[in-house]
PDB file of C-alpha atoms in Angstrom:
ATOM      1  CA  MET A   4     -28.812 -75.046-138.545  1.00 49.00           C
ATOM      2  CA  ALA A   5     -27.320 -78.466-139.340  1.00 57.00           C
ATOM      3  CA  THR A   6     -29.546 -81.515-139.376  1.00 70.00           C
ATOM      4  CA  ALA A   7     -29.027 -83.818-136.400  1.00 77.00           C
ATOM      5  CA  PRO A   8     -27.684 -87.283-137.243  1.00 95.00           C
ATOM      6  CA  VAL A   9     -30.209 -90.094-137.388  1.00 97.00           C
ATOM      7  CA  LEU A  10     -29.429 -93.348-135.628  1.00 98.00           C
ATOM      8  CA  PHE A  11     -31.034 -96.568-136.858  1.00 98.00           C
ATOM      9  CA  GLN A  12     -32.115 -99.193-134.368  1.00 98.00           C
ATOM     10  CA  VAL A  13     -34.168-102.378-134.250  1.00 98.00           C
ATOM     11  CA  VAL A  14     -36.787-102.098-131.506  1.00 98.00           C
ATOM     12  CA  ARG A  15     -39.430-104.312-129.897  1.00 98.00           C
ATOM     13  CA  ALA A  16     -41.476-101.347-128.612  1.00 98.00           C
ATOM     14  CA  TRP A  17     -41.814 -97.632-129.381  1.00 98.00           C
ATOM     15  CA  LYS A  18     -44.072 -94.705-128.523  1.00 98.00           C
ATOM     16  CA  GLU A  19     -47.438 -95.161-130.252  1.00 97.00           C
ATOM     17  CA  ASP A  20     -47.854 -91.483-131.074  1.00 97.00           C
ATOM     18  CA  GLU A  21     -44.531 -91.318-132.918  1.00 98.00           C
ATOM     19  CA  ILE A  22     -45.320 -94.413-134.993  1.00 98.00           C
ATOM     20  CA  ILE A  23     -48.803 -93.078-135.771  1.00 98.00           C
ATOM     21  CA  ALA A  24     -47.243 -89.769-136.879  1.00 98.00           C
ATOM     22  CA  LEU A  25     -45.049 -91.700-139.303  1.00 98.00           C
ATOM     23  CA  TYR A  26     -48.045 -93.624-140.698  1.00 97.00           C
ATOM     24  CA  GLN A  27     -49.943 -90.334-141.024  1.00 97.00           C
ATOM     25  CA  SER A  28     -47.005 -88.737-142.814  1.00 96.00           C
ATOM     26  CA  ALA A  29     -47.127 -91.548-145.385  1.00 95.00           C
ATOM     27  CA  GLY A  30     -50.916 -91.280-145.692  1.00 94.00           C
ATOM     28  CA  TRP A  31     -51.420 -94.808-144.353  1.00 94.00           C
ATOM     29  CA  TRP A  32     -53.198 -94.089-141.047  1.00 95.00           C
ATOM     30  CA  ARG A  33     -56.976 -93.973-140.838  1.00 94.00           C
ATOM     31  CA  ASN A  34     -58.805 -92.328-137.924  1.00 92.00           C
ATOM     32  CA  TYR A  35     -60.725 -95.527-137.208  1.00 93.00           C
ATOM     33  CA  TYR A  36     -57.521 -97.549-136.640  1.00 95.00           C
ATOM     34  CA  ASP A  37     -56.969 -98.529-133.027  1.00 97.00           C
ATOM     35  CA  PRO A  38     -53.724 -97.036-131.654  1.00 97.00           C
ATOM     36  CA  THR A  39     -53.392 -99.950-129.235  1.00 97.00           C
ATOM     37  CA  GLY A  40     -52.598-102.084-132.297  1.00 97.00           C
ATOM     38  CA  ILE A  41     -49.202-100.412-132.668  1.00 98.00           C
ATOM     39  CA  ALA A  42     -47.505-102.394-129.871  1.00 98.00           C
ATOM     40  CA  PRO A  43     -48.494-105.831-131.229  1.00 98.00           C
ATOM     41  CA  LEU A  44     -47.641-104.679-134.773  1.00 97.00           C
ATOM     42  CA  ILE A  45     -44.100-103.868-133.623  1.00 98.00           C
ATOM     43  CA  ARG A  46     -43.730-107.077-131.590  1.00 98.00           C
ATOM     44  CA  GLY A  47     -45.138-109.185-134.421  1.00 98.00           C
ATOM     45  CA  SER A  48     -42.661-107.892-136.962  1.00 98.00           C
ATOM     46  CA  PHE A  49     -39.549-109.956-137.616  1.00 98.00           C
ATOM     47  CA  ILE A  50     -37.620-106.674-137.761  1.00 98.00           C
ATOM     48  CA  PHE A  51     -39.030-103.292-136.753  1.00 98.00           C
ATOM     49  CA  ALA A  52     -36.554-100.464-137.219  1.00 98.00           C
ATOM     50  CA  VAL A  53     -36.759 -96.786-136.394  1.00 98.00           C
ATOM     51  CA  GLY A  54     -34.607 -93.872-137.429  1.00 98.00           C
ATOM     52  CA  ILE A  55     -34.044 -91.778-134.321  1.00 98.00           C
ATOM     53  CA  ASP A  56     -33.235 -88.077-134.382  1.00 97.00           C
ATOM     54  CA  SER A  57     -30.143 -87.958-132.150  1.00 96.00           C
ATOM     55  CA  ARG A  58     -31.059 -84.483-130.930  1.00 96.00           C
ATOM     56  CA  THR A  59     -34.647 -85.157-129.849  1.00 96.00           C
ATOM     57  CA  GLY A  60     -34.721 -88.940-129.409  1.00 97.00           C
ATOM     58  CA  LYS A  61     -37.871 -89.087-131.557  1.00 98.00           C
ATOM     59  CA  ALA A  62     -38.553 -91.474-134.415  1.00 98.00           C
ATOM     60  CA  VAL A  63     -38.324 -89.733-137.783  1.00 98.00           C
ATOM     61  CA  ALA A  64     -38.394 -92.882-139.921  1.00 98.00           C
ATOM     62  CA  MET A  65     -39.455 -96.498-139.682  1.00 98.00           C
ATOM     63  CA  GLY A  66     -39.690 -99.726-141.610  1.00 98.00           C
ATOM     64  CA  ARG A  67     -40.377-103.334-140.830  1.00 98.00           C
ATOM     65  CA  VAL A  68     -39.880-106.843-142.142  1.00 98.00           C
ATOM     66  CA  ILE A  69     -42.411-109.638-142.004  1.00 98.00           C
ATOM     67  CA  SER A  70     -40.730-112.986-142.491  1.00 97.00           C
ATOM     68  CA  ASP A  71     -40.891-116.764-142.462  1.00 97.00           C
ATOM     69  CA  GLN A  72     -37.716-116.413-140.351  1.00 95.00           C
ATOM     70  CA  ILE A  73     -35.863-118.814-142.630  1.00 95.00           C
ATOM     71  CA  PHE A  74     -35.051-117.120-145.919  1.00 94.00           C
ATOM     72  CA  THR A  75     -37.841-114.802-147.107  1.00 96.00           C
ATOM     73  CA  GLY A  76     -38.741-111.340-145.836  1.00 96.00           C
ATOM     74  CA  TYR A  77     -41.190-108.667-146.931  1.00 96.00           C
ATOM     75  CA  ILE A  78     -40.286-105.053-146.269  1.00 97.00           C
ATOM     76  CA  HIS A  79     -43.336-103.035-145.239  1.00 95.00           C
ATOM     77  CA  ASP A  80     -44.235 -99.572-144.017  1.00 96.00           C
ATOM     78  CA  LEU A  81     -40.995 -97.836-144.926  1.00 97.00           C
ATOM     79  CA  CYS A  82     -41.596 -94.139-144.302  1.00 96.00           C
ATOM     80  CA  VAL A  83     -39.949 -90.890-143.243  1.00 97.00           C
ATOM     81  CA  LEU A  84     -41.605 -87.856-141.676  1.00 98.00           C
ATOM     82  CA  THR A  85     -42.486 -85.359-144.402  1.00 96.00           C
ATOM     83  CA  GLU A  86     -40.228 -82.639-142.996  1.00 96.00           C
ATOM     84  CA  LYS A  87     -37.241 -85.037-142.920  1.00 96.00           C
ATOM     85  CA  ARG A  88     -37.515 -86.283-146.518  1.00 95.00           C
ATOM     86  CA  GLY A  89     -34.761 -85.575-149.001  1.00 94.00           C
ATOM     87  CA  LEU A  90     -32.001 -85.880-146.388  1.00 96.00           C
ATOM     88  CA  GLY A  91     -30.988 -89.489-147.108  1.00 96.00           C
ATOM     89  CA  ILE A  92     -32.884 -90.897-144.124  1.00 97.00           C
ATOM     90  CA  GLY A  93     -35.101 -93.137-146.254  1.00 96.00           C
ATOM     91  CA  MET A  94     -32.102 -94.708-147.977  1.00 97.00           C
ATOM     92  CA  GLY A  95     -30.377 -95.011-144.621  1.00 97.00           C
ATOM     93  CA  ILE A  96     -33.189 -96.923-142.965  1.00 98.00           C
ATOM     94  CA  LEU A  97     -33.727 -99.119-146.040  1.00 97.00           C
ATOM     95  CA  ASP A  98     -30.038-100.063-146.119  1.00 97.00           C
ATOM     96  CA  PHE A  99     -30.102-100.679-142.349  1.00 98.00           C
ATOM     97  CA  ILE A 100     -33.132-102.976-142.681  1.00 98.00           C
ATOM     98  CA  ILE A 101     -31.516-104.872-145.556  1.00 97.00           C
ATOM     99  CA  GLN A 102     -28.352-105.426-143.485  1.00 97.00           C
ATOM    100  CA  GLN A 103     -30.384-106.562-140.458  1.00 98.00           C
ATOM    101  CA  ALA A 104     -32.311-108.998-142.650  1.00 97.00           C
ATOM    102  CA  LYS A 105     -29.102-110.388-144.170  1.00 97.00           C
ATOM    103  CA  CYS A 106     -27.560-110.797-140.704  1.00 97.00           C
ATOM    104  CA  ALA A 107     -30.685-112.715-139.659  1.00 97.00           C
ATOM    105  CA  GLY A 108     -30.112-115.133-142.549  1.00 97.00           C
ATOM    106  CA  LEU A 109     -32.765-113.891-144.953  1.00 97.00           C
ATOM    107  CA  SER A 110     -31.699-114.310-148.570  1.00 94.00           C
ATOM    108  CA  SER A 111     -34.871-113.204-150.399  1.00 94.00           C
ATOM    109  CA  LEU A 112     -36.319-109.749-149.765  1.00 95.00           C
ATOM    110  CA  PHE A 113     -39.427-108.349-151.394  1.00 93.00           C
ATOM    111  CA  LEU A 114     -41.385-105.131-151.035  1.00 91.00           C
ATOM    112  CA  VAL A 115     -44.398-103.374-152.441  1.00 84.00           C
ATOM    113  CA  ALA A 116     -43.554 -99.850-153.552  1.00 84.00           C
ATOM    114  CA  GLU A 117     -45.750 -96.820-153.986  1.00 86.00           C
ATOM    115  CA  PRO A 118     -46.120 -95.642-157.596  1.00 86.00           C
ATOM    116  CA  GLY A 119     -43.200 -93.478-158.679  1.00 88.00           C
ATOM    117  CA  THR A 120     -40.720 -94.853-156.140  1.00 90.00           C
ATOM    118  CA  THR A 121     -39.070 -97.604-158.194  1.00 88.00           C
ATOM    119  CA  ALA A 122     -35.910 -95.559-158.869  1.00 90.00           C
ATOM    120  CA  PHE A 123     -35.421 -95.060-155.111  1.00 93.00           C
ATOM    121  CA  TYR A 124     -35.529 -98.810-154.416  1.00 92.00           C
ATOM    122  CA  LYS A 125     -33.344 -99.693-157.413  1.00 92.00           C
ATOM    123  CA  LYS A 126     -30.500 -97.751-155.727  1.00 92.00           C
ATOM    124  CA  SER A 127     -30.485-100.451-153.028  1.00 93.00           C
ATOM    125  CA  GLY A 128     -30.547-103.343-155.476  1.00 92.00           C
ATOM    126  CA  PHE A 129     -34.273-103.973-155.875  1.00 90.00           C
ATOM    127  CA  ILE A 130     -35.617-104.670-159.332  1.00 89.00           C
ATOM    128  CA  SER A 131     -39.039-104.406-160.888  1.00 85.00           C
ATOM    129  CA  ASN A 132     -39.901-108.021-161.648  1.00 82.00           C
ATOM    130  CA  LYS A 133     -42.058-107.898-164.754  1.00 81.00           C
ATOM    131  CA  GLY A 134     -42.589-111.658-164.502  1.00 82.00           C
ATOM    132  CA  LYS A 135     -44.523-111.323-161.248  1.00 81.00           C
ATOM    133  CA  ILE A 136     -47.687-109.468-160.324  1.00 80.00           C
ATOM    134  CA  PHE A 137     -48.877-108.206-156.985  1.00 79.00           C
ATOM    135  CA  LEU A 138     -52.372-109.258-155.974  1.00 80.00           C
ATOM    136  CA  THR A 139     -54.565-107.926-153.169  1.00 80.00           C
ATOM    137  CA  TYR A 140     -57.206-110.136-151.548  1.00 85.00           C
ATOM    138  CA  ASN A 141     -60.423-108.174-152.151  1.00 83.00           C
ATOM    139  CA  PRO A 142     -63.527-110.370-151.730  1.00 85.00           C
ATOM    140  CA  ASP A 143     -65.775-107.495-150.643  1.00 82.00           C
ATOM    141  CA  GLY A 144     -64.619-105.004-153.270  1.00 79.00           C
ATOM    142  CA  GLN A 145     -63.272-102.603-150.640  1.00 75.00           C
ATOM    143  CA  TYR A 146     -60.129-101.794-152.649  1.00 71.00           C
ATOM    144  CA  GLU A 147     -60.091-100.061-155.998  1.00 68.00           C
ATOM    145  CA  THR A 148     -58.867-102.162-158.902  1.00 57.00           C
TER     146      THR A 148
END
């Protein structure tokens, strides 16, 4: 059976359970997170995009941009459902988000990548900037160093 095409769309709202499933698929959802936070997370993003399975109408991918709305944007939470990986959907939604950001006037895009994913992002023009380091605010020692 052929894979249904995925349509990419910027949204201001989406079904909480589908977004949570995407976060779970990436390993980023914790049981103590409040699902009612999904709606304001979507609304508060400069760009929130979903990849929609054209057959089912369900979100199979997502990504978002947080921005100063002038020239800088940070791509966050780019993920694809586990069973849909390896089909080009991740690259599709990343390229869609980049184009949306460019159309909105953003000229500087940054992202934080999971270990082992640098080659994926380099295909879309991202580089590993050895002159910069990523820091996490950690006053209570809750994150591993």
